[in-house]
Coordinates of C-alpha atoms in Angstrom, one line a residue:
X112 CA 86.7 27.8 163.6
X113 CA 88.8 27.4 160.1
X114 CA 88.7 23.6 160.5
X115 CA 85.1 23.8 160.5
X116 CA 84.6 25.8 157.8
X117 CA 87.2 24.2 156.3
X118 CA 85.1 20.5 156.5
X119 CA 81.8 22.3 155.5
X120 CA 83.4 23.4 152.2
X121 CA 84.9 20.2 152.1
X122 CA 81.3 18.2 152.7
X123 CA 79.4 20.7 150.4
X124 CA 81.6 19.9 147.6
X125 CA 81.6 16.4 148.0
X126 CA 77.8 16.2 148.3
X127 CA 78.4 18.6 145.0
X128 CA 80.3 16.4 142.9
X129 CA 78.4 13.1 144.0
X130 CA 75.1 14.5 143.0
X131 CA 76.9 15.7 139.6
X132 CA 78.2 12.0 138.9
X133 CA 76.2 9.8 136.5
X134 CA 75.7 6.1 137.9
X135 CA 76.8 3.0 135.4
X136 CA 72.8 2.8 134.8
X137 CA 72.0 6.2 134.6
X138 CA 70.7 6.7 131.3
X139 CA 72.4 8.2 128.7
X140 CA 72.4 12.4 128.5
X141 CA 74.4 15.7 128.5
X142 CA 76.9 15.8 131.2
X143 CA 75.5 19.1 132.6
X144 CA 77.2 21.2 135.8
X145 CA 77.4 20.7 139.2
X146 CA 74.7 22.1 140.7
X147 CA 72.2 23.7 137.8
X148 CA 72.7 20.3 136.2
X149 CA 71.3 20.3 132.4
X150 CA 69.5 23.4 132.6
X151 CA 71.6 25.3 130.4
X152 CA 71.8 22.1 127.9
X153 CA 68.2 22.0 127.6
X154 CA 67.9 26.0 127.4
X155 CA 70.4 26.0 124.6
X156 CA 68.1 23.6 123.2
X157 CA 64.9 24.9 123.4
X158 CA 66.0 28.6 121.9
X159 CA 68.1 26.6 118.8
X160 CA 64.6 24.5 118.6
X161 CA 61.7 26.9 119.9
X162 CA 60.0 24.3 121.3
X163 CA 60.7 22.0 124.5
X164 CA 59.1 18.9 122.6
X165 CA 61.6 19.7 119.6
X166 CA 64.6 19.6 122.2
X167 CA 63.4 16.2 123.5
X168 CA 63.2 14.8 119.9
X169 CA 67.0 16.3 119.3
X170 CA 68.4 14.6 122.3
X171 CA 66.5 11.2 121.5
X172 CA 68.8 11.8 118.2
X173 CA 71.8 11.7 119.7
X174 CA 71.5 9.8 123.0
X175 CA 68.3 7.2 122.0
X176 CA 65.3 6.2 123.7
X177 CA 66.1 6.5 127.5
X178 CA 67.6 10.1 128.0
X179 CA 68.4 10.9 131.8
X180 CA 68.5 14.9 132.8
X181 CA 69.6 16.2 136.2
X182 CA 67.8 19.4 136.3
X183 CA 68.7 21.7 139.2
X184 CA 67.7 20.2 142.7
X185 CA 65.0 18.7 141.3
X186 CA 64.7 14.4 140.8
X187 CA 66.1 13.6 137.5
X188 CA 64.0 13.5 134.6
X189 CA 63.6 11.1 131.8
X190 CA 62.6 11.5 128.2
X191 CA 61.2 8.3 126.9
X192 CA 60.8 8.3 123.1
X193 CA 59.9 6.4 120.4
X194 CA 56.7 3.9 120.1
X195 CA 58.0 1.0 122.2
X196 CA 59.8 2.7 124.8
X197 CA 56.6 5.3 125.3
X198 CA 54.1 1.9 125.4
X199 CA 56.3 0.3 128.2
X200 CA 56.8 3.3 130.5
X201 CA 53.3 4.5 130.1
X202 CA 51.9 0.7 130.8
X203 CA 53.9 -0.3 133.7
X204 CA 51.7 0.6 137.1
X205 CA 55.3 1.5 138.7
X206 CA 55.7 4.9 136.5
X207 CA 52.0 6.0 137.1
X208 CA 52.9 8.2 140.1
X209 CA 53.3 12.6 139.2
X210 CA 55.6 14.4 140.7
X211 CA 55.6 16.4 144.0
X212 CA 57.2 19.6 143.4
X213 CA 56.8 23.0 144.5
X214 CA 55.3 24.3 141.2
X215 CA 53.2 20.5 141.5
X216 CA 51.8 21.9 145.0
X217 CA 51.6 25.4 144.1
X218 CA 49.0 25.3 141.9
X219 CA 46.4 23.6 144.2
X220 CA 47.0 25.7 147.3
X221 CA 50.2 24.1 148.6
X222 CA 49.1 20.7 148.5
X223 CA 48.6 17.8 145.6
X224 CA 45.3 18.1 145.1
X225 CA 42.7 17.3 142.1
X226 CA 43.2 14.4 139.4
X227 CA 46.0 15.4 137.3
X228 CA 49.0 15.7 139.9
X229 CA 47.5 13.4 142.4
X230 CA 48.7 9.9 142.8
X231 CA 47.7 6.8 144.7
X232 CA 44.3 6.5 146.7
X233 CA 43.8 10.1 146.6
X234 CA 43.8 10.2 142.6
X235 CA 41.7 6.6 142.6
X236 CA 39.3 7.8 144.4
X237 CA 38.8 11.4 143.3
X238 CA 39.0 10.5 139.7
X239 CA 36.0 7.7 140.2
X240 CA 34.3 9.6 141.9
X241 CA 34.3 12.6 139.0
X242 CA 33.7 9.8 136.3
X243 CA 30.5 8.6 137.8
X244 CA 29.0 11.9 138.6
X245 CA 29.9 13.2 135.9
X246 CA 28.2 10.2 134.1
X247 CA 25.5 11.0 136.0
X248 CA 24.7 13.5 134.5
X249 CA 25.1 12.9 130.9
X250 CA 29.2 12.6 130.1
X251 CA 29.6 10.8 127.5
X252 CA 26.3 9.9 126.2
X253 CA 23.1 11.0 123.9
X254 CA 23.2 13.9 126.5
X255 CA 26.5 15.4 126.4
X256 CA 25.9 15.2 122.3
X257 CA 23.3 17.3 122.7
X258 CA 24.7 20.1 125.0
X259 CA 27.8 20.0 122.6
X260 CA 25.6 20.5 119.7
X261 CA 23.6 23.5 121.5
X262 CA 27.0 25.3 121.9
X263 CA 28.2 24.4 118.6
X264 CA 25.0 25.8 116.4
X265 CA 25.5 29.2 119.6
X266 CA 29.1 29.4 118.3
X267 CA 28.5 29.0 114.4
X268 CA 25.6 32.1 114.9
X269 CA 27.9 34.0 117.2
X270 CA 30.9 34.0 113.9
X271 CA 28.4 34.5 111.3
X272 CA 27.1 38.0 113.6
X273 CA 31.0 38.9 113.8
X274 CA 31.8 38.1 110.0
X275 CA 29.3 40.8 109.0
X276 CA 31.8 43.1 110.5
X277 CA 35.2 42.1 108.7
X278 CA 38.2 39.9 110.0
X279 CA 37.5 38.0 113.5
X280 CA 40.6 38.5 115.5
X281 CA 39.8 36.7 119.0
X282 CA 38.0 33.8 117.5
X283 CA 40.7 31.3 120.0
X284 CA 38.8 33.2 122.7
X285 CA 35.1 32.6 121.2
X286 CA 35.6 29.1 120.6
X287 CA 37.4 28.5 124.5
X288 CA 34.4 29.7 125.9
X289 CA 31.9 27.2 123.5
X290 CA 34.1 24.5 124.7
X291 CA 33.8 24.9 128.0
X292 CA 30.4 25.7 128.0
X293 CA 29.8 21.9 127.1
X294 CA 31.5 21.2 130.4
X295 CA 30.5 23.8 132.6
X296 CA 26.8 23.0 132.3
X297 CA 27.3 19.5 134.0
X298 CA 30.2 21.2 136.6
X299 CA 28.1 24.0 137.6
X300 CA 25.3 24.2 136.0
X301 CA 25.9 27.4 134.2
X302 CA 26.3 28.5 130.5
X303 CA 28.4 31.8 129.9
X304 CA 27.7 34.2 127.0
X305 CA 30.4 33.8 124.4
X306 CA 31.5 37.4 125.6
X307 CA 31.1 37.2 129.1
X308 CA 33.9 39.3 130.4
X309 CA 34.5 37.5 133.5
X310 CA 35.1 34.3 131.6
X311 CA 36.8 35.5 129.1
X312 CA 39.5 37.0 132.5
X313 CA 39.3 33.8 133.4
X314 CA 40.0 32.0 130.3
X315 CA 43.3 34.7 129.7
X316 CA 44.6 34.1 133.4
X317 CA 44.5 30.0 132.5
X318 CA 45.8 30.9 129.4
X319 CA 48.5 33.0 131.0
X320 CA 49.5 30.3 133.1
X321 CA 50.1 27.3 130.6
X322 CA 51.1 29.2 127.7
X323 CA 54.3 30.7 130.4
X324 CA 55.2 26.9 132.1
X325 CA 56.3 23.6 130.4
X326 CA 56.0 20.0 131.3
X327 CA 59.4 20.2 133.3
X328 CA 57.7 22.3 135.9
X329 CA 60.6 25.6 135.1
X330 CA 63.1 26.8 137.1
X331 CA 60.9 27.0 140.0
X332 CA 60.7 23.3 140.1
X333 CA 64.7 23.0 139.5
X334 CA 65.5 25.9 141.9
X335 CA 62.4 26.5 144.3
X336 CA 64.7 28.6 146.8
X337 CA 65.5 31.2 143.4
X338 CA 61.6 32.5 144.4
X339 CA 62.5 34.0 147.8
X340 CA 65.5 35.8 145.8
X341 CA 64.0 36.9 142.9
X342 CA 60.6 35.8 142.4
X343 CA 59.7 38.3 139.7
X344 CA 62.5 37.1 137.7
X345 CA 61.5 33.5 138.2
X346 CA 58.0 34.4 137.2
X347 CA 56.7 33.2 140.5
X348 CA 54.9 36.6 141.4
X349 CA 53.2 36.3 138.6
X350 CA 51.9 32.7 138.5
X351 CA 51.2 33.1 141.9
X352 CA 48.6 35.8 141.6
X353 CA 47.2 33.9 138.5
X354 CA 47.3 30.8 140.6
X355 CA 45.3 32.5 143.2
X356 CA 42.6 34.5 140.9
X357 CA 41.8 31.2 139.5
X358 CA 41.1 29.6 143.1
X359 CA 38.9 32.9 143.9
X360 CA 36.8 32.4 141.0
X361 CA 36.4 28.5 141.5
X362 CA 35.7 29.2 145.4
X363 CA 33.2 31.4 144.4
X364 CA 31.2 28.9 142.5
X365 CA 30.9 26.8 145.5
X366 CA 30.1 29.5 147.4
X367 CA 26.9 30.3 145.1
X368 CA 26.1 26.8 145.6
X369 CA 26.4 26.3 149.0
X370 CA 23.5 29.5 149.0
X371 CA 21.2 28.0 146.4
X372 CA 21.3 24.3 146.8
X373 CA 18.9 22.3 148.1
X374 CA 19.7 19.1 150.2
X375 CA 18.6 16.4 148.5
X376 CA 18.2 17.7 145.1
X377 CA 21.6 17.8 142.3
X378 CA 22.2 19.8 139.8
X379 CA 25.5 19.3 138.9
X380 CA 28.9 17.8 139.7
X381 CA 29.4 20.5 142.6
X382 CA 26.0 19.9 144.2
X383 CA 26.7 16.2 144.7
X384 CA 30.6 16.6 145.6
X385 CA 29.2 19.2 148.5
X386 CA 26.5 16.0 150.0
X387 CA 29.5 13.7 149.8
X388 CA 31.5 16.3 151.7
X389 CA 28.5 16.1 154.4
X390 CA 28.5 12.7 154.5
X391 CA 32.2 12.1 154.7
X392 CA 31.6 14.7 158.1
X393 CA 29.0 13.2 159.5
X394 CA 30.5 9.5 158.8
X395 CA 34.2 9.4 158.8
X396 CA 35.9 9.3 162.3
X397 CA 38.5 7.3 163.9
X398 CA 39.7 7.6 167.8
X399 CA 42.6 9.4 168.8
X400 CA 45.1 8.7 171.2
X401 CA 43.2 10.2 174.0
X402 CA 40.1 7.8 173.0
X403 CA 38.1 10.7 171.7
X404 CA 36.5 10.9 168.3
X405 CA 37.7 13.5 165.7
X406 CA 36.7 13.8 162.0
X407 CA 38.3 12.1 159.0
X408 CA 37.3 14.7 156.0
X409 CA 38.2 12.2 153.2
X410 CA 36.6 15.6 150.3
X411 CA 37.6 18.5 151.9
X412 CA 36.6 21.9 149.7
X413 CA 40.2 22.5 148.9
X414 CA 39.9 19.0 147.1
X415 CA 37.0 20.0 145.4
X416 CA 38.0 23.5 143.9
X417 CA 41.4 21.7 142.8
X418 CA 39.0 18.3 141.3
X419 CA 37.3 21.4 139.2
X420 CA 40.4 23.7 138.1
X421 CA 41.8 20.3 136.6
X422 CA 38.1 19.8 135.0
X423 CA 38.3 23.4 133.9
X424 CA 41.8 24.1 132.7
X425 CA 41.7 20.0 130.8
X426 CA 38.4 20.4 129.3
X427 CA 39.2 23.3 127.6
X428 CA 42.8 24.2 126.6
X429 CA 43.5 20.4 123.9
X430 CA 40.3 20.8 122.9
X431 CA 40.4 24.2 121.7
X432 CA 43.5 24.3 120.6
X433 CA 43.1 21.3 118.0
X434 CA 40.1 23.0 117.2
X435 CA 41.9 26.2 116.4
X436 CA 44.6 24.1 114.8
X437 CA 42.4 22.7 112.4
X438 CA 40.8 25.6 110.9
X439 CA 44.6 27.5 110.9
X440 CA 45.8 24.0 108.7
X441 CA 42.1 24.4 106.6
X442 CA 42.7 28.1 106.0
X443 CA 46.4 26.6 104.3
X444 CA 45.2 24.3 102.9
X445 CA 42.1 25.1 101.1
X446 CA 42.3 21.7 98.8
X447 CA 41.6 20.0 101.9
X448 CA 38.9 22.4 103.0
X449 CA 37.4 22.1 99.9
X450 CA 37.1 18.3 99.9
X451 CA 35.8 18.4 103.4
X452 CA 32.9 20.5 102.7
X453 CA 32.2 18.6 99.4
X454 CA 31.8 15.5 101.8
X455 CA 29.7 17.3 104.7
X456 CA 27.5 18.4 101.9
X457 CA 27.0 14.6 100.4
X458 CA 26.3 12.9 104.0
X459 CA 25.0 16.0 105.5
X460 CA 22.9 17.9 102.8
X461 CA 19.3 19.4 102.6
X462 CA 16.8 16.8 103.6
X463 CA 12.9 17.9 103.5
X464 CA 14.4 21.8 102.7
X465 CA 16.7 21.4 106.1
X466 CA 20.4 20.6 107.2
X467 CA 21.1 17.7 109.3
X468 CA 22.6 18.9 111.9
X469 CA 26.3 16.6 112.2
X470 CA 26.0 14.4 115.3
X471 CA 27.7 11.3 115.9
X472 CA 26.1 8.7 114.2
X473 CA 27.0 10.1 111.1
X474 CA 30.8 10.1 112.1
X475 CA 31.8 7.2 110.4
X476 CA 29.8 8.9 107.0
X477 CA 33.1 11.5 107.2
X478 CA 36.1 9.6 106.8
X479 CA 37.8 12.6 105.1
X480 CA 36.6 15.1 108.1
X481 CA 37.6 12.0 110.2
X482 CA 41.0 11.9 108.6
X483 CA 41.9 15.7 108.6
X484 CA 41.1 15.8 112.2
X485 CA 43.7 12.9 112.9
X486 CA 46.0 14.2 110.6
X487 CA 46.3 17.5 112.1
X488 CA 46.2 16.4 115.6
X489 CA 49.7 14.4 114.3
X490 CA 51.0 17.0 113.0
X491 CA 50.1 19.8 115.4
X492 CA 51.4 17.6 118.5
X493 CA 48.9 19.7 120.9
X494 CA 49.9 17.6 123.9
X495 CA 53.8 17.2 122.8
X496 CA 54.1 14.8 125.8
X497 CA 52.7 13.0 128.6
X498 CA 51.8 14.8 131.8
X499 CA 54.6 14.0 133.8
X500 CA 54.8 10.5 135.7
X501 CA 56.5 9.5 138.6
X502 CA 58.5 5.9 139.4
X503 CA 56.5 4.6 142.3
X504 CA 59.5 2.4 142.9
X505 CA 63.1 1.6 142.0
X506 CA 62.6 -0.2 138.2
X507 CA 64.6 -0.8 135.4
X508 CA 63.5 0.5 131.9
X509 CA 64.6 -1.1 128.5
X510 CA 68.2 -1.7 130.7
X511 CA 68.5 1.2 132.6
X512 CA 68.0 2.2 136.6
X513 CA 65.2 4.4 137.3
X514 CA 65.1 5.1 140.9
X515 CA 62.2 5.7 143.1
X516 CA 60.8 9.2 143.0
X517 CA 62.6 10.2 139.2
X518 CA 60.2 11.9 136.8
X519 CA 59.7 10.5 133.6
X520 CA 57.9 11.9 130.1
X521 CA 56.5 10.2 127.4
X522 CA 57.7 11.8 124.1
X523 CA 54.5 11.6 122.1
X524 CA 55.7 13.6 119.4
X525 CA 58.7 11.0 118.8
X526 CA 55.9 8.9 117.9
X527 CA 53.7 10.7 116.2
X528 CA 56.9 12.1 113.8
X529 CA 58.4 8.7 113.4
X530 CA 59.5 9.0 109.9
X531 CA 59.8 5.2 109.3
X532 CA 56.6 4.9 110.2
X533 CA 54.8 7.5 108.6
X534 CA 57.1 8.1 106.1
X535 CA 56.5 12.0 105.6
X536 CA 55.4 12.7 108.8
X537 CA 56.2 16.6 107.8
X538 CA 53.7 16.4 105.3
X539 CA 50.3 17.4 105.9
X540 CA 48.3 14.4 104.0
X541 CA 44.8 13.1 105.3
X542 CA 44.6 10.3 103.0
X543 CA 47.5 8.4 104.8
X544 CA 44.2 7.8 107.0
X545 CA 42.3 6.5 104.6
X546 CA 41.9 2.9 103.3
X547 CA 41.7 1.6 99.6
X548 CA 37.6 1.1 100.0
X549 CA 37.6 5.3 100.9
X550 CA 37.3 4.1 104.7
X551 CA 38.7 6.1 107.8
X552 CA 41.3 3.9 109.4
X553 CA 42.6 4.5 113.3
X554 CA 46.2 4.3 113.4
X555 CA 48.0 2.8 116.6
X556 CA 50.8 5.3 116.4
X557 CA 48.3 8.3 117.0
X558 CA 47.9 8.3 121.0
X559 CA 47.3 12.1 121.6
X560 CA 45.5 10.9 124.8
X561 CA 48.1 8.7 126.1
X562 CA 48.3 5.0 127.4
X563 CA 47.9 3.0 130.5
X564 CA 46.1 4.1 133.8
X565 CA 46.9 7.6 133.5
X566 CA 45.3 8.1 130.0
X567 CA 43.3 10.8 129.8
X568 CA 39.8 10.7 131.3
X569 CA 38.0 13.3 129.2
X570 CA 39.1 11.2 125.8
X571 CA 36.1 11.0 124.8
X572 CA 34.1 13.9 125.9
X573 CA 37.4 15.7 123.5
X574 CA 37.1 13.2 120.8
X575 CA 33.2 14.3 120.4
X576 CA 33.5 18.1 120.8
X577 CA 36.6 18.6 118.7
X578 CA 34.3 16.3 115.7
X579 CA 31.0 18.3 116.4
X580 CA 32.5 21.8 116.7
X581 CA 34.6 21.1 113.4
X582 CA 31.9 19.4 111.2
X583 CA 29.3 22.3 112.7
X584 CA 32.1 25.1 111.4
X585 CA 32.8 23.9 108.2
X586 CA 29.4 23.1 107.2
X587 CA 28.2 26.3 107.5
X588 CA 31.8 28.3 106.5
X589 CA 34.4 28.9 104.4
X590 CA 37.7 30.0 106.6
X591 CA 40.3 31.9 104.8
X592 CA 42.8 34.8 105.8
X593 CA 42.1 38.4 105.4
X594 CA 44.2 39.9 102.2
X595 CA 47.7 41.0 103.3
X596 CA 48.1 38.5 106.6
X597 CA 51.3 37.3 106.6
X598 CA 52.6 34.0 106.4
X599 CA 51.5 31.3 109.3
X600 CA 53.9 30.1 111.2
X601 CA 52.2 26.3 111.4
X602 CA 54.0 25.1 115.0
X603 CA 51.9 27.1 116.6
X604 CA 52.8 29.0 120.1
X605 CA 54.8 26.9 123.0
X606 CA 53.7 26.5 126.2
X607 CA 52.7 23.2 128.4
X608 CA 50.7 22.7 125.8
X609 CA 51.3 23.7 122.0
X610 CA 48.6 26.5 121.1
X611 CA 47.7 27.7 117.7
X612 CA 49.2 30.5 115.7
X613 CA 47.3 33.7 116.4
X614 CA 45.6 34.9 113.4
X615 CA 43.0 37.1 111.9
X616 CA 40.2 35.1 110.3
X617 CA 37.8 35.5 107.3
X618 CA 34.6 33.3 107.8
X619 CA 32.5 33.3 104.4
X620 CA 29.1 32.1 105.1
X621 CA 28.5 29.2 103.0
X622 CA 25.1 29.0 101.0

């Protein structure tokens, strides 16, 4: 009996110390402890820097480009940083795998489901599929513009109603609900009130839920078995019920359109995902062992509600927070404000008695609106880093081993902070986007949206609201802080993605 326990203690602590070693390619990293690995080296972190993407940017400093982290249980992670290394590991087709964790699987009912954490033929085929229906029905053309503008000019009257009655306080929350509108109407095809109270539940559980996770997927991803423990201290309980209210409320979309639709007619994205679900039915089998014939449901509904909560919680959380972001950096900086509504007022001003409305054919008439917006999407680092990829295979990256299955993140802050490149990257200046001839100029080392296959697929849907929603808010306000607020705190609020600073906000109507 001894002898046996006596070679299990000796196994487990072999297994223990071989998972702890670093191979001669591993890259370079904190040493970390047996078991927990670098958790604790990136906690330390995180609380001397506030922010995860602030931690990745200290250990580029002191280990380089290629950092390797052994995080709990979990497949080691990799921090890529800096321009070069972030453009070879986000082009190479052998990183653009995500990760299967138990956080990865939790959040779509168990199962990798959707477009963001999907990989393979299941991601190909669900994310053209979503492209061209979407499409379909107006993403990303004359359409879209106008939907966006509808809920930009609903928004703008909505804040001028609220202004009459001092300070707006949940203006994040106003403009979440605008945003999504845009979306929503070709999803479901529904518009919300800005105070809808079942949105705005909604809009606080997703909230909830990526303002209390990060990109490494948390302890539940390092130590899944911790929830079975203590799942309140791990914060599973909590995402779990979030998790779950958010798949009610999707479910019961498709629900209300399984009632109303009619076959053969499409309203939105939902209608025509359910008709390919009935033709998948009807169309997809193969035999089975016993020579009978069973179905092959390539869209199943749990596909579908996940395909939606990625459209949802994506379409809504970047683009509102560089929109909050952008008035919190105007309300700063009212120099800049200033010179931005001097120049909506020269391209945009009274024409037979009446305001253009902005749209985007006068886009390239704003090269200082164009500017700020790029200049505080730099500096505000919304998306700090990539969604995390996956190594399809076993690869080598700028000289070091990443095996099959490792996680990897692309640092985009490293880039976007580079301070050879930008030279003051702490330094809130639009003009380092403008040309000699007063001309907005694109700069390769901004890529908020990512490179490579996995670059994000609502780019331009964002690019377009963030510019219409901005150019609609400024041209018909002033933004400034209520007397006595205190200082902002600019970084904004961590999370998986970086959110803006909550404030209290003064809109003056401008005449």
């Amino acid at each position: 009996m001894w002898f046996i326990i006596i070679c299990l203690a000796i196994t487990f602590t072999i297994k223990i110390l071989y998972d702890w070693r670093r191979p001669s390619m591993f890259p370079p990293g904190p040493r970390g402890l047996p078991i927990v690995g670098n958790i604790l080296d990136v906690k330390r972190l995180v609380d001397e820097t506030k922010f995860y993407s602030h931690a990745w940017c200290r250990l580029a400093d002191i280990y380089g480009p290629i950092v390797g982290l052994k995080l709990g249980i979990a497949e080691p992670l990799i921090i890529v940083s800096g321009k070069d290394a972030v453009i070879e590991m986000m082009s190479r087709p052998q990183f653009d795998g995500r990760p299967n964790g138990f956080v990865h699987r939790l959040r779509t009912g168990g199962e990798r489901r959707g477009v963001l954490f999907t990989d393979g033929d299941v991601w190909r085929d669900q994310r053209r599929f979503a492209l061209r229906t979407l499409k379909e029905f107006g993403f990303g053309n004359g359409t879209m513009e106008d939907i966006i503008l509808n809920d930009a000019v609903s928004l703008t009257t909505t804040i001028e109603s609220l202004s009459k009655s001092g300070p707006i306080t949940n203006l994040y929350n106003i403009t979440s609900i605008a945003v999504l509108n845009s979306l929503w109407t070709l999803v479901a095809g529904a518009r919300f009130d800005l105070e809808n109270p079942k949105l705005t539940e909604i809009l606080s559980v997703v909230n909830g839920i990526i303002r209390n996770s990060n990109v490494t997927g948390g302890i539940l991803t390092h130590l899944p078995f911790l929830r079975y423990i203590i799942p309140g201290l791990t914060g599973f309980t909590v995402l779990n019920q979030r998790l779950t209210r958010m798949w009610q409320f999707i479910g019961s979309e498709i629900a209300r359109h399984k009632q109303t639709r009619t076959h053969g007619e499409f309203r939105d994205f939902i209608d025509v995902y359910l008709a390919e679900m009935e033709t998948k039915q009807s169309s997809s089998t193969i035999s089975s062992f016993d020579g009978t014939q069973c179905f092959v449901i390539i869209f199943p509904e749990e596909q579908l509600i996940s395909v939606v909560k990625d459209l949802f919680s994506a379409g809504v959380e970047t683009t509102n927070n560089t929109i909050g972001f952008i008035i919190t950096y105007l309300i700063v900086k009212q120099d800049v404000q200033r010179k931005v509504h001097e120049e909506i007022d020269r391209v945009l001003g009274l024409v037979l008695g009446k305001d253009l409305l902005p749209r985007i054919v006068y886009k390239n008439r704003l090269p200082y609106l164009n500017a700020t917006i790029a200049e505080v999407t730099r500096l505000a680092n919304v998306g700090p880093t990539s969604i995390p990829h996956r190594a399809m295979t076993d690869s080598i990256l700028l000289g070091y081993e990443i095996k099959k299955n490792y996680s990897l993140l692309a640092n985009l802050r490293s880039v976007h902070m580079d301070e050879q490149h930008w030279g003051d990257p702490k330094v809130f200046r639009p003009e380092r986007f403008i040309n000699d001839e007063g001309e907005f100029v694109e700069d390769p080392w901004l890529i908020p949206f990512g490179l490579g296959h996995r670059k994000c697929l609502g780019e331009t849907l964002a690019r377009n609201s963030v510019f219409l929603f901005v150019a609609c808010l400024l041209q018909k306000f002033q933004f400034v802080l209520p007397p006595g607020h205190p200082d902002l705190f600019l970084d904004g609020v961590d999370g998986f993605t970086i959110a803006p600073p909550d404030i209290s906000v003064v809109a003056i109507k401008r005449i």
